[in-house]
XYZ file of C-alpha atoms in Angstrom:
681
model
C -82.064 76.643 2.080
C -80.942 80.087 3.703
C -77.336 79.089 2.780
C -78.132 78.736 -0.960
C -80.312 81.973 -1.001
C -77.260 83.803 0.263
C -75.099 82.529 -2.372
C -77.573 83.325 -5.052
C -77.853 87.031 -3.866
C -74.190 87.488 -3.938
C -73.875 86.312 -7.327
C -76.473 88.916 -8.344
C -75.311 91.896 -6.370
C -71.572 91.730 -7.131
C -71.839 92.382 -10.983
C -74.037 95.365 -10.342
C -71.721 96.969 -7.846
C -68.619 96.564 -10.144
C -70.396 97.290 -13.327
C -68.844 94.141 -14.833
C -71.916 91.913 -15.575
C -71.005 90.193 -18.721
C -73.421 90.009 -21.418
C -71.406 87.944 -23.976
C -69.548 89.289 -27.128
C -71.602 92.314 -28.278
C -70.735 94.371 -31.374
C -70.589 98.130 -30.895
C -73.162 100.050 -33.104
C -75.285 97.054 -33.658
C -79.024 97.802 -33.548
C -81.844 95.533 -34.039
C -82.744 97.530 -37.082
C -79.242 97.942 -38.445
C -79.522 101.889 -38.433
C -77.439 104.553 -36.958
C -75.793 103.728 -33.577
C -77.263 105.682 -30.743
C -75.176 105.833 -27.596
C -77.182 104.275 -24.815
C -74.672 104.624 -21.930
C -70.974 103.645 -20.949
C -69.195 100.663 -22.911
C -69.569 97.264 -21.430
C -66.375 95.409 -20.013
C -65.648 91.911 -21.456
C -63.600 89.681 -19.104
C -60.869 87.499 -20.429
C -59.591 84.342 -18.950
C -56.510 82.124 -19.019
C -56.374 78.926 -21.022
C -54.692 77.121 -17.911
C -56.653 75.251 -15.443
C -56.293 76.367 -11.782
C -57.540 73.715 -9.177
C -57.819 72.945 -5.456
C -58.984 69.612 -3.796
C -62.501 70.233 -5.047
C -62.752 72.361 -8.040
C -61.018 73.533 -11.198
C -61.378 76.768 -13.005
C -59.905 79.300 -15.514
C -58.440 82.563 -13.746
C -59.360 85.941 -15.145
C -56.571 87.743 -17.001
C -58.185 91.129 -16.971
C -57.456 91.882 -13.290
C -60.891 91.309 -12.067
C -61.625 88.723 -9.405
C -63.812 86.466 -11.451
C -63.296 82.822 -12.695
C -64.754 80.815 -15.659
C -65.972 77.233 -15.956
C -65.437 76.449 -12.370
C -66.681 73.053 -11.625
C -65.962 70.033 -9.490
C -63.333 67.697 -10.461
C -64.306 64.602 -12.711
C -62.052 62.061 -10.951
C -61.203 58.883 -12.548
C -58.911 56.023 -10.797
C -55.760 55.561 -13.077
C -53.543 53.258 -10.847
C -53.878 51.091 -7.836
C -51.829 48.685 -5.676
C -53.355 46.108 -3.489
C -52.072 46.092 0.132
C -50.181 43.187 1.612
C -49.251 42.111 5.087
C -45.835 44.057 4.765
C -46.768 47.071 2.595
C -49.704 49.493 2.231
C -51.680 49.746 -0.983
C -53.137 52.833 -2.774
C -55.709 54.065 -5.422
C -54.641 56.860 -7.510
C -57.292 59.193 -9.053
C -56.725 61.871 -11.642
C -59.254 64.506 -12.974
C -59.950 64.034 -16.647
C -60.151 67.871 -17.156
C -57.162 69.213 -15.253
C -53.862 68.051 -13.725
C -55.297 67.347 -10.191
C -54.584 63.876 -8.798
C -55.421 62.386 -5.517
C -53.955 59.306 -3.836
C -55.961 57.263 -1.421
C -53.757 55.111 1.006
C -54.970 51.644 1.810
C -53.847 50.312 5.155
C -51.691 47.052 5.335
C -53.562 43.789 5.660
C -53.643 42.099 8.886
C -51.219 39.050 9.136
C -52.972 35.710 8.473
C -51.015 32.707 9.596
C -50.512 29.633 7.220
C -50.182 26.818 9.470
C -47.787 23.829 9.179
C -46.718 20.927 11.311
C -43.282 19.485 12.157
C -42.092 16.871 14.545
C -39.851 18.456 17.119
C -38.994 15.216 19.047
C -39.721 11.540 18.539
C -39.162 8.458 20.463
C -40.139 5.567 18.359
C -42.062 2.706 19.746
C -40.414 -0.765 20.200
C -42.027 -4.126 20.232
C -42.882 -3.858 23.981
C -42.680 -0.132 24.745
C -44.676 2.798 23.582
C -43.228 5.814 22.067
C -44.293 9.351 21.489
C -43.957 12.269 19.103
C -43.948 15.940 19.931
C -45.693 17.830 17.107
C -45.230 21.649 16.785
C -47.546 23.916 14.788
C -45.943 27.000 13.296
C -46.619 29.590 10.805
C -45.024 29.158 7.358
C -44.548 32.776 6.742
C -43.730 34.336 9.949
C -42.285 31.450 11.913
C -44.459 32.008 14.998
C -44.919 28.825 17.125
C -48.822 28.470 17.229
C -48.880 25.264 19.417
C -47.342 22.046 20.604
C -48.920 18.719 21.198
C -47.646 15.204 22.278
C -48.873 12.262 20.316
C -48.678 8.828 21.948
C -47.424 5.867 19.798
C -48.540 2.407 20.724
C -45.976 -0.526 21.099
C -45.518 -2.404 17.785
C -45.740 -5.895 19.149
C -43.341 -8.658 18.015
C -42.890 -9.586 14.326
C -42.517 -13.306 15.018
C -40.605 -15.823 12.634
C -41.084 -19.491 13.449
C -37.855 -21.607 13.083
C -38.271 -25.401 13.048
C -35.958 -27.589 15.326
C -32.503 -28.615 14.356
C -30.972 -31.626 16.075
C -27.302 -31.318 17.292
C -24.728 -33.596 15.739
C -21.441 -34.732 16.679
C -19.577 -31.353 16.320
C -22.181 -28.833 15.838
C -24.957 -27.667 18.386
C -28.550 -27.833 17.379
C -31.694 -26.097 18.888
C -35.335 -26.782 19.706
C -37.994 -25.175 17.612
C -38.097 -21.510 18.603
C -39.331 -18.114 17.424
C -37.682 -14.777 17.126
C -38.586 -11.156 16.404
C -37.227 -9.520 13.288
C -37.247 -5.957 15.109
C -35.780 -6.795 18.491
C -33.622 -9.354 20.379
C -36.637 -11.441 21.522
C -36.149 -15.171 21.052
C -36.878 -18.460 22.635
C -33.866 -19.997 21.188
C -32.401 -22.866 23.239
C -29.197 -24.430 21.999
C -28.715 -28.041 22.253
C -25.009 -28.983 22.826
C -23.008 -31.139 20.439
C -23.391 -34.894 20.942
C -19.795 -35.483 20.590
C -17.959 -37.840 18.311
C -17.741 -41.642 18.497
C -14.595 -43.145 17.537
C -14.786 -45.509 14.527
C -12.079 -47.821 13.143
C -8.347 -46.628 12.679
C -7.535 -45.935 8.970
C -3.850 -45.992 7.704
C -3.171 -43.191 5.328
C -0.317 -41.255 3.886
C 1.992 -44.287 3.924
C 5.487 -44.006 2.759
C 7.391 -47.181 2.408
C 10.671 -47.518 4.215
C 13.875 -47.983 2.042
C 17.305 -49.432 2.911
C 18.653 -46.022 4.090
C 15.600 -43.965 4.857
C 12.790 -44.270 7.412
C 9.191 -44.810 6.145
C 6.022 -43.442 7.969
C 2.199 -43.458 7.931
C -0.643 -41.675 9.718
C -3.165 -43.426 11.636
C -6.438 -41.526 11.308
C -9.554 -42.050 13.604
C -12.912 -40.855 12.134
C -16.330 -40.349 13.742
C -18.687 -43.245 13.261
C -21.518 -40.837 12.602
C -20.268 -37.785 10.799
C -17.009 -39.144 9.390
C -14.942 -36.134 10.610
C -11.420 -36.694 11.498
C -10.935 -36.942 15.267
C -7.231 -37.675 15.879
C -4.129 -38.382 13.775
C -1.133 -40.450 14.990
C 1.996 -40.328 13.037
C 4.189 -43.528 12.974
C 7.616 -44.187 11.735
C 8.760 -47.263 9.945
C 12.461 -47.994 10.640
C 14.765 -48.150 7.671
C 15.186 -51.681 6.181
C 18.994 -51.773 5.750
C 20.705 -53.239 2.666
C 19.966 -56.838 1.605
C 23.662 -57.414 0.542
C 24.877 -60.053 -2.007
C 28.611 -60.623 -2.353
C 30.442 -60.767 -5.754
C 33.813 -62.165 -6.103
C 36.560 -60.271 -8.123
C 36.847 -60.607 -11.929
C 39.615 -59.492 -14.379
C 39.243 -57.126 -17.101
C 39.728 -57.682 -20.892
C 40.425 -55.266 -23.629
C 36.560 -54.961 -24.226
C 34.907 -55.836 -20.760
C 35.687 -54.109 -17.347
C 36.598 -56.423 -14.512
C 35.962 -55.459 -10.860
C 37.268 -56.011 -7.430
C 35.222 -58.161 -5.109
C 32.146 -56.105 -3.984
C 28.707 -56.188 -2.352
C 25.385 -54.977 -3.794
C 21.841 -54.565 -2.504
C 18.968 -56.678 -3.912
C 16.582 -53.742 -3.136
C 18.260 -50.519 -4.230
C 21.175 -49.356 -6.327
C 23.678 -49.578 -3.359
C 27.019 -51.077 -4.416
C 30.676 -51.075 -3.446
C 31.858 -52.089 -7.008
C 35.163 -50.554 -8.318
C 35.539 -51.384 -11.886
C 39.044 -52.142 -13.288
C 40.275 -50.310 -16.379
C 40.014 -52.161 -19.643
C 43.252 -53.995 -20.686
C 44.905 -52.276 -23.715
C 44.280 -53.785 -27.030
C 47.349 -55.803 -28.297
C 47.446 -53.997 -31.453
C 49.334 -55.011 -34.588
C 49.817 -52.384 -37.218
C 50.048 -52.796 -41.000
C 51.179 -49.772 -42.775
C 51.407 -48.847 -46.449
C 54.125 -46.086 -46.383
C 53.803 -43.419 -48.843
C 56.309 -40.984 -47.394
C 58.209 -40.799 -44.046
C 57.651 -37.984 -41.575
C 60.475 -35.754 -40.681
C 61.054 -33.245 -37.840
C 59.378 -30.578 -40.050
C 56.893 -32.498 -42.208
C 54.301 -35.163 -41.576
C 54.665 -38.512 -43.219
C 51.748 -40.240 -45.120
C 50.672 -43.610 -44.070
C 47.862 -46.037 -44.974
C 47.515 -48.038 -41.736
C 45.234 -50.763 -40.317
C 45.058 -51.699 -36.639
C 43.605 -54.781 -35.223
C 43.712 -56.319 -31.612
C 45.397 -59.566 -31.111
C 43.059 -60.537 -28.129
C 39.660 -59.625 -29.347
C 40.426 -59.465 -32.987
C 38.370 -56.265 -33.329
C 39.457 -53.631 -35.816
C 40.634 -50.574 -33.697
C 41.081 -47.855 -36.302
C 41.811 -47.628 -39.952
C 42.270 -44.840 -42.476
C 44.274 -41.827 -43.241
C 43.783 -39.743 -40.102
C 47.060 -39.048 -38.351
C 45.191 -38.699 -34.915
C 44.822 -42.447 -34.672
C 46.008 -43.277 -31.078
C 48.939 -45.205 -30.104
C 50.567 -48.344 -31.519
C 52.163 -51.240 -29.667
C 55.370 -49.593 -28.633
C 54.548 -45.853 -28.935
C 51.661 -44.896 -26.537
C 50.018 -41.927 -25.276
C 50.840 -41.708 -21.677
C 47.120 -40.866 -20.384
C 45.469 -43.761 -21.958
C 46.155 -46.619 -24.468
C 44.441 -45.080 -27.246
C 43.457 -41.369 -27.954
C 42.966 -38.219 -25.687
C 42.568 -34.360 -25.516
C 44.668 -32.217 -23.375
C 43.674 -28.769 -22.049
C 46.635 -26.289 -21.622
C 46.845 -22.575 -20.828
C 49.338 -20.316 -22.422
C 52.643 -20.678 -20.691
C 52.041 -24.171 -19.538
C 54.506 -26.931 -20.515
C 54.238 -30.649 -20.222
C 56.663 -33.588 -20.806
C 56.401 -37.260 -21.159
C 53.246 -37.088 -23.019
C 54.065 -40.501 -24.881
C 56.060 -43.444 -23.844
C 58.260 -45.295 -26.450
C 59.214 -48.917 -25.822
C 60.498 -49.561 -29.279
C 64.075 -49.548 -30.450
C 63.486 -46.391 -32.365
C 63.801 -42.820 -31.090
C 60.694 -40.652 -30.898
C 60.349 -37.864 -33.336
C 57.763 -35.128 -33.175
C 55.398 -33.242 -35.455
C 53.224 -30.220 -34.516
C 50.250 -29.216 -36.781
C 50.394 -25.431 -35.767
C 53.800 -24.118 -34.452
C 52.207 -20.879 -33.569
C 50.118 -22.738 -30.934
C 52.692 -25.298 -29.696
C 56.330 -25.558 -29.386
C 58.700 -28.429 -28.559
C 62.014 -27.697 -26.837
C 65.315 -29.664 -26.865
C 64.118 -31.653 -23.807
C 61.001 -32.637 -25.828
C 58.791 -30.579 -23.477
C 55.608 -29.368 -25.111
C 55.108 -25.547 -24.552
C 51.688 -23.688 -24.927
C 52.485 -20.649 -26.857
C 49.229 -18.881 -27.895
C 45.381 -19.661 -27.652
C 44.212 -22.206 -30.250
C 43.886 -25.856 -31.057
C 46.767 -28.023 -32.458
C 47.462 -31.774 -33.124
C 50.663 -33.319 -31.772
C 52.123 -36.442 -33.523
C 54.897 -38.743 -32.180
C 56.402 -41.185 -34.627
C 59.430 -43.685 -34.939
C 61.175 -45.010 -38.035
C 59.642 -48.332 -37.045
C 56.358 -46.950 -38.607
C 54.479 -46.399 -35.338
C 52.731 -43.289 -34.746
C 50.562 -41.709 -31.786
C 48.778 -38.331 -31.582
C 46.956 -36.062 -29.117
C 44.919 -32.876 -29.595
C 45.865 -30.077 -27.538
C 43.395 -27.157 -26.647
C 45.428 -23.937 -25.462
C 43.304 -21.004 -23.915
C 44.387 -17.715 -22.181
C 44.780 -17.641 -18.600
C 41.765 -15.782 -17.148
C 40.036 -14.993 -13.851
C 36.778 -12.898 -13.915
C 34.372 -12.940 -11.033
C 30.572 -12.896 -11.219
C 27.901 -12.151 -8.519
C 25.237 -14.857 -8.097
C 22.530 -12.461 -7.293
C 21.559 -8.849 -7.911
C 20.360 -7.385 -4.569
C 22.096 -7.591 -1.393
C 21.036 -7.154 2.233
C 22.283 -7.751 5.640
C 22.086 -11.403 6.564
C 22.679 -12.651 2.960
C 25.065 -15.622 2.455
C 26.328 -16.601 -0.930
C 29.231 -18.197 -2.703
C 31.197 -16.018 -5.260
C 30.913 -17.392 -8.899
C 33.090 -16.864 -11.865
C 32.307 -15.609 -15.297
C 35.509 -17.391 -16.286
C 38.331 -19.121 -14.438
C 40.606 -21.172 -16.507
C 42.479 -22.734 -13.571
C 39.297 -24.199 -12.203
C 40.896 -24.846 -8.812
C 39.358 -22.750 -6.086
C 42.127 -23.869 -3.644
C 44.625 -21.746 -5.607
C 42.754 -18.614 -4.799
C 42.905 -16.269 -1.850
C 39.957 -13.965 -0.927
C 39.614 -10.443 0.660
C 36.919 -7.940 1.423
C 37.376 -4.189 1.193
C 35.236 -3.492 4.428
C 34.413 -6.366 6.697
C 31.877 -4.393 8.488
C 29.700 -4.604 5.477
C 30.792 -8.060 4.011
C 33.158 -10.825 4.859
C 34.545 -13.532 2.727
C 36.183 -16.852 3.715
C 38.919 -18.886 2.053
C 36.397 -20.790 -0.239
C 34.753 -17.628 -1.443
C 31.619 -17.670 0.713
C 30.335 -14.050 1.380
C 28.443 -13.014 4.559
C 26.663 -9.565 4.232
C 26.841 -7.853 7.678
C 26.055 -4.192 6.958
C 24.831 -1.436 4.617
C 27.069 0.273 1.946
C 29.472 -0.481 -0.922
C 32.054 -3.228 -0.652
C 34.388 -4.907 -3.080
C 35.531 -8.579 -2.880
C 38.801 -9.579 -4.517
C 39.970 -13.080 -5.605
C 43.854 -13.422 -6.200
C 45.664 -16.431 -7.720
C 49.305 -15.535 -6.986
C 50.805 -18.728 -8.597
C 49.485 -17.583 -12.134
C 49.477 -13.798 -11.337
C 45.621 -13.508 -11.647
C 43.246 -11.234 -9.779
C 39.821 -9.724 -10.218
C 37.638 -7.488 -8.030
C 33.912 -7.040 -8.024
C 31.790 -4.520 -6.189
C 28.275 -4.583 -4.968
C 26.098 -2.409 -2.592
C 24.255 -3.824 0.352
C 20.913 -2.084 0.962
C 18.855 -1.490 4.074
C 16.052 -4.069 4.598
C 12.523 -3.026 4.027
C 8.943 -4.450 4.355
C 5.758 -2.762 3.012
C 2.349 -4.073 4.014
C -0.422 -4.433 1.447
C -2.532 -2.844 4.234
C -2.265 -2.490 7.972
C -5.761 -3.776 8.738
C -7.288 -6.825 7.159
C -10.934 -8.007 7.355
C -11.162 -11.606 6.252
C -13.424 -14.603 6.592
C -12.429 -17.963 8.216
C -10.828 -20.665 6.051
C -9.144 -17.812 4.165
C -5.629 -16.807 3.543
C -3.892 -13.763 1.938
C -0.456 -12.359 1.137
C 0.722 -9.738 3.629
C 3.501 -7.743 2.049
C 3.275 -5.682 -1.078
C 7.165 -5.645 -1.111
C 9.742 -7.064 1.231
C 13.549 -7.303 1.048
C 13.764 -10.946 2.462
C 10.915 -12.749 3.803
C 13.400 -14.884 5.721
C 14.219 -12.102 8.180
C 10.588 -11.932 9.362
C 9.472 -13.496 12.538
C 5.789 -13.372 13.472
C 3.782 -13.624 16.724
C 0.011 -13.579 17.053
C -2.041 -12.262 19.888
C -4.550 -15.099 19.384
C -3.488 -17.900 17.128
C -6.965 -19.426 17.157
C -7.987 -16.347 15.222
C -5.085 -15.659 12.828
C -1.487 -16.505 12.308
C 1.278 -15.651 9.891
C 4.233 -17.276 8.271
C 6.577 -15.502 5.939
C 4.308 -13.677 3.494
C 1.168 -15.697 4.175
C -1.588 -14.798 6.443
C -3.872 -17.734 7.702
C -6.999 -17.653 9.632
C -8.039 -20.034 12.561
C -11.385 -21.461 13.699
C -12.611 -18.380 15.643
C -14.093 -15.039 14.890
C -12.472 -11.917 16.465
C -9.519 -9.641 16.117
C -5.937 -10.668 16.449
C -2.819 -8.631 16.237
C 0.088 -10.010 14.407
C 3.559 -8.652 15.026
C 6.477 -9.136 12.780
C 9.920 -8.740 14.460
C 13.484 -8.678 12.913
C 16.818 -7.533 13.993
C 17.181 -5.982 10.474
C 14.147 -3.705 10.828
C 13.907 -0.361 12.825
C 10.649 -1.181 14.310
C 8.142 -4.090 14.456
C 5.442 -4.433 11.835
C 1.885 -4.581 13.260
C -0.875 -6.056 11.274
C -4.599 -6.081 12.573
C -6.742 -8.949 11.367
C -10.455 -9.017 11.906
C -11.759 -12.534 11.210
C -15.474 -11.893 10.589
C -18.577 -13.651 9.239
C -18.886 -13.377 5.609
C -22.015 -14.048 3.643
C -22.690 -14.866 0.099
C -25.825 -14.644 -1.933
C -26.417 -17.822 -4.068
C -27.022 -17.624 -7.798
C -27.109 -20.218 -10.679
C -23.307 -19.356 -11.433
C -21.866 -19.470 -8.045
C -23.758 -21.828 -5.869
C -21.370 -24.668 -6.620
C -18.683 -22.647 -4.583
C -20.747 -23.011 -1.339
C -23.057 -26.070 -1.724
C -23.449 -29.248 -3.449
C -26.890 -29.688 -4.967
C -28.540 -33.208 -5.825
C -31.939 -33.384 -7.429
C -33.706 -36.639 -7.716
C -36.761 -37.616 -9.686
C -39.294 -40.220 -8.217
C -42.097 -41.945 -10.204
C -45.055 -41.634 -7.904
C -48.542 -43.371 -8.332
C -51.501 -40.960 -8.245
C -55.271 -41.517 -8.836
C -55.041 -41.127 -12.633
C -51.739 -42.742 -13.296
C -48.204 -41.844 -12.417
C -46.308 -38.454 -11.990
C -42.660 -37.510 -11.753
C -41.899 -35.713 -8.626
C -38.564 -33.994 -7.622
C -36.789 -33.578 -4.347
C -33.646 -31.600 -3.737
C -30.854 -32.214 -1.051
C -27.827 -30.070 -0.387
C -24.503 -30.341 1.334
C -22.732 -27.293 2.621
C -18.911 -26.919 1.757
C -16.338 -26.067 4.484
C -17.603 -23.717 7.126
C -20.605 -22.215 4.966
C -24.098 -22.679 6.580
C -27.322 -21.066 5.497
C -28.995 -17.976 6.958
C -31.974 -18.171 4.789
C -34.005 -20.744 2.970
C -32.357 -22.184 -0.216
C -34.499 -22.365 -3.263
C -33.581 -24.613 -6.139
C -35.593 -23.891 -9.264
C -35.776 -26.700 -11.836
C -37.237 -27.520 -15.219
C -37.507 -30.994 -16.771
C -36.950 -31.129 -20.543
C -39.087 -33.960 -21.886
C -39.921 -35.684 -25.212
C -43.316 -36.876 -25.591
C -43.077 -39.187 -28.620
C -43.179 -36.511 -31.423
C -43.319 -33.396 -29.239
C -40.456 -31.893 -27.389
C -41.197 -29.378 -24.560
C -40.197 -28.131 -21.075
C -42.161 -28.513 -17.796
C -43.173 -25.434 -15.804
C -40.483 -24.208 -13.364
C -40.639 -26.021 -10.027
C -39.273 -24.330 -6.806
C -37.783 -26.664 -4.349
C -37.396 -24.799 -0.959
C -34.920 -26.100 1.737
C -35.488 -24.263 4.985
C -32.757 -23.187 7.319
C -31.825 -26.206 9.562
C -32.570 -28.768 6.808
C -30.808 -30.362 3.835
C -33.882 -31.607 1.980
C -36.825 -30.066 0.283
C -40.383 -31.417 0.047
C -40.981 -33.709 -2.879
C -43.018 -31.827 -5.499
C -44.897 -32.672 -8.773
C -42.872 -31.936 -11.934
C -44.696 -33.562 -15.073
C -46.956 -36.568 -15.597
C -44.950 -39.766 -16.548
C -46.887 -39.846 -19.862
C -45.067 -36.615 -20.833
C -41.817 -38.387 -21.125
C -42.207 -41.355 -23.463
C -40.195 -42.358 -26.457
C -41.468 -43.064 -29.924
C -42.573 -46.468 -28.872
C -44.561 -45.100 -25.931
C -42.000 -46.443 -23.248
C -41.703 -44.253 -20.191
C -38.395 -42.963 -19.519
C -36.954 -40.733 -16.795
C -36.648 -37.138 -17.866
C -33.565 -35.106 -17.346
C -33.346 -32.196 -14.678
C -32.022 -28.726 -15.472
C -31.312 -26.224 -12.588
C -32.369 -22.929 -13.870
C -31.960 -20.851 -10.748
C -30.600 -21.071 -7.223
C -31.279 -18.359 -4.534
C -30.664 -18.024 -0.875
C -27.899 -16.660 1.485
C -25.183 -18.400 3.371
C -22.395 -17.343 5.717
C -19.317 -18.611 7.490
């Protein structure tokens, strides 16, 4: 209270001391009555103040502009919050206040928030439980925002216990083991499986197969197979040879030829085959008589014109008639090669004599069709001049005529290779594009480089090395020669792949490309698993891995192929099951309390090495015709468990559902609509 009294007193005294007590805005000379102004004392001072606000942390005011230490309108700030920011765990917050009268502002800082953990959990370590052993899990609690580890605990996991599958017993047969009924766990290796050894085959009767009958000159053979009485599998094969029979000969006496029938020397023939020692005799010449109607006589330069008719005295057969000059020989004038008519092949430059024989009293005269092709010299030798075809006639003034057609060709020798690729070790015989002389014995052969290829006297070539080589054939007698060149290349072998995974009873090609498969020789680390021959890989009767090695003197290094023979499995479907199993579905008419039913039962047989690893389910439907109504039964699932080949017998449809228009019961048809299951080998 004293404090406020003191302030009040000062406010009263200061204006008195200074003489500056403000009374407001007074007009000089104004009086209450409005009369003359009567001076009452010194003039009063009126303070003036700035329009701008001055302020401190508590007040704002207007400073005086008259030099006096006075202020106007001083009052506390009217603070209003104009901005704010909430604090977080990482940053401070604030409230910003501003006076709504002056420019004073004030910021109040808000401390950071204390950190609040957001907990999460994670498994740091885990040992899963097994069927028989417990496990555990180490669970760690941590803060999602700062990562601080807040705690760790161990959670014990109880053993799972076995997940047991029951498998029915499967008896052993001749070649396959069986087992007692057993159980096994799907999660671990627990099992009570006990294998029953195969019972072994029991030999049945011997069966003769693959019989090849013996002939007179070749042995016969047959296989004697022994099959098991129970499973009918083949146990043994014995191969037997049947000696050759030898010829069953019949002797035939000698007979003479006629002009129409060949005779023969004495000979033997076999009654069982086509063996014979027969040698036929030539036909006797026709004893020809010739009637001619002469129209003009031939000369050395021109041909004569005849009408002639030939007939044999012995057989009375007509031999030839007409106008053709190439008619063959007559009685005294004959072609030397045969009794009748022939063609001769000559090469340019060849000459022959004594083509015809003349036993008549008349001299032989000659006529050439084309003298550019043939020429006859003073010794009656026929000379081949140029390539072409010409007739040659011989005739006498006794009206006898004989002829021959002569073909003349250029003398040529041109070699031809019998193959397109060549590698060391190849053997082949040189061929000809054309060789008019035909006789290979007239040729001599040579090689330009015997380290690459050699050639023998018959033109047989052996390739020894790599590179280009020329083979030359020379016929000195007729001044003929030709050379042909080829290049021998290095052998190669490119595998399709160096590692193969394949199932039993399967095969595959080995090489993608190979120069000559004949150079390859294979060995196997285990022939029971896999072997190779040429370009073919074959698997044995065991699973496992075998290393196949191909060696060759022509390859720089051995070829190694790794073969994994593995179990392969297949999922059965309606479209593929016949590749693995044979399915038979039979229907049975069964008596029930209210009549008869059709029931179905499925049986299967596995092909090759395939065997089941799951139950096989055969889904069937039976289309039926019930007098006037056609329909289909509901699907029936016939299940064949592992170890069995038969399903249970299940209901399909009533017998009354399959009757014809007269009400007679007939067996319905069966349609397999689905097959499921898995097999392996």
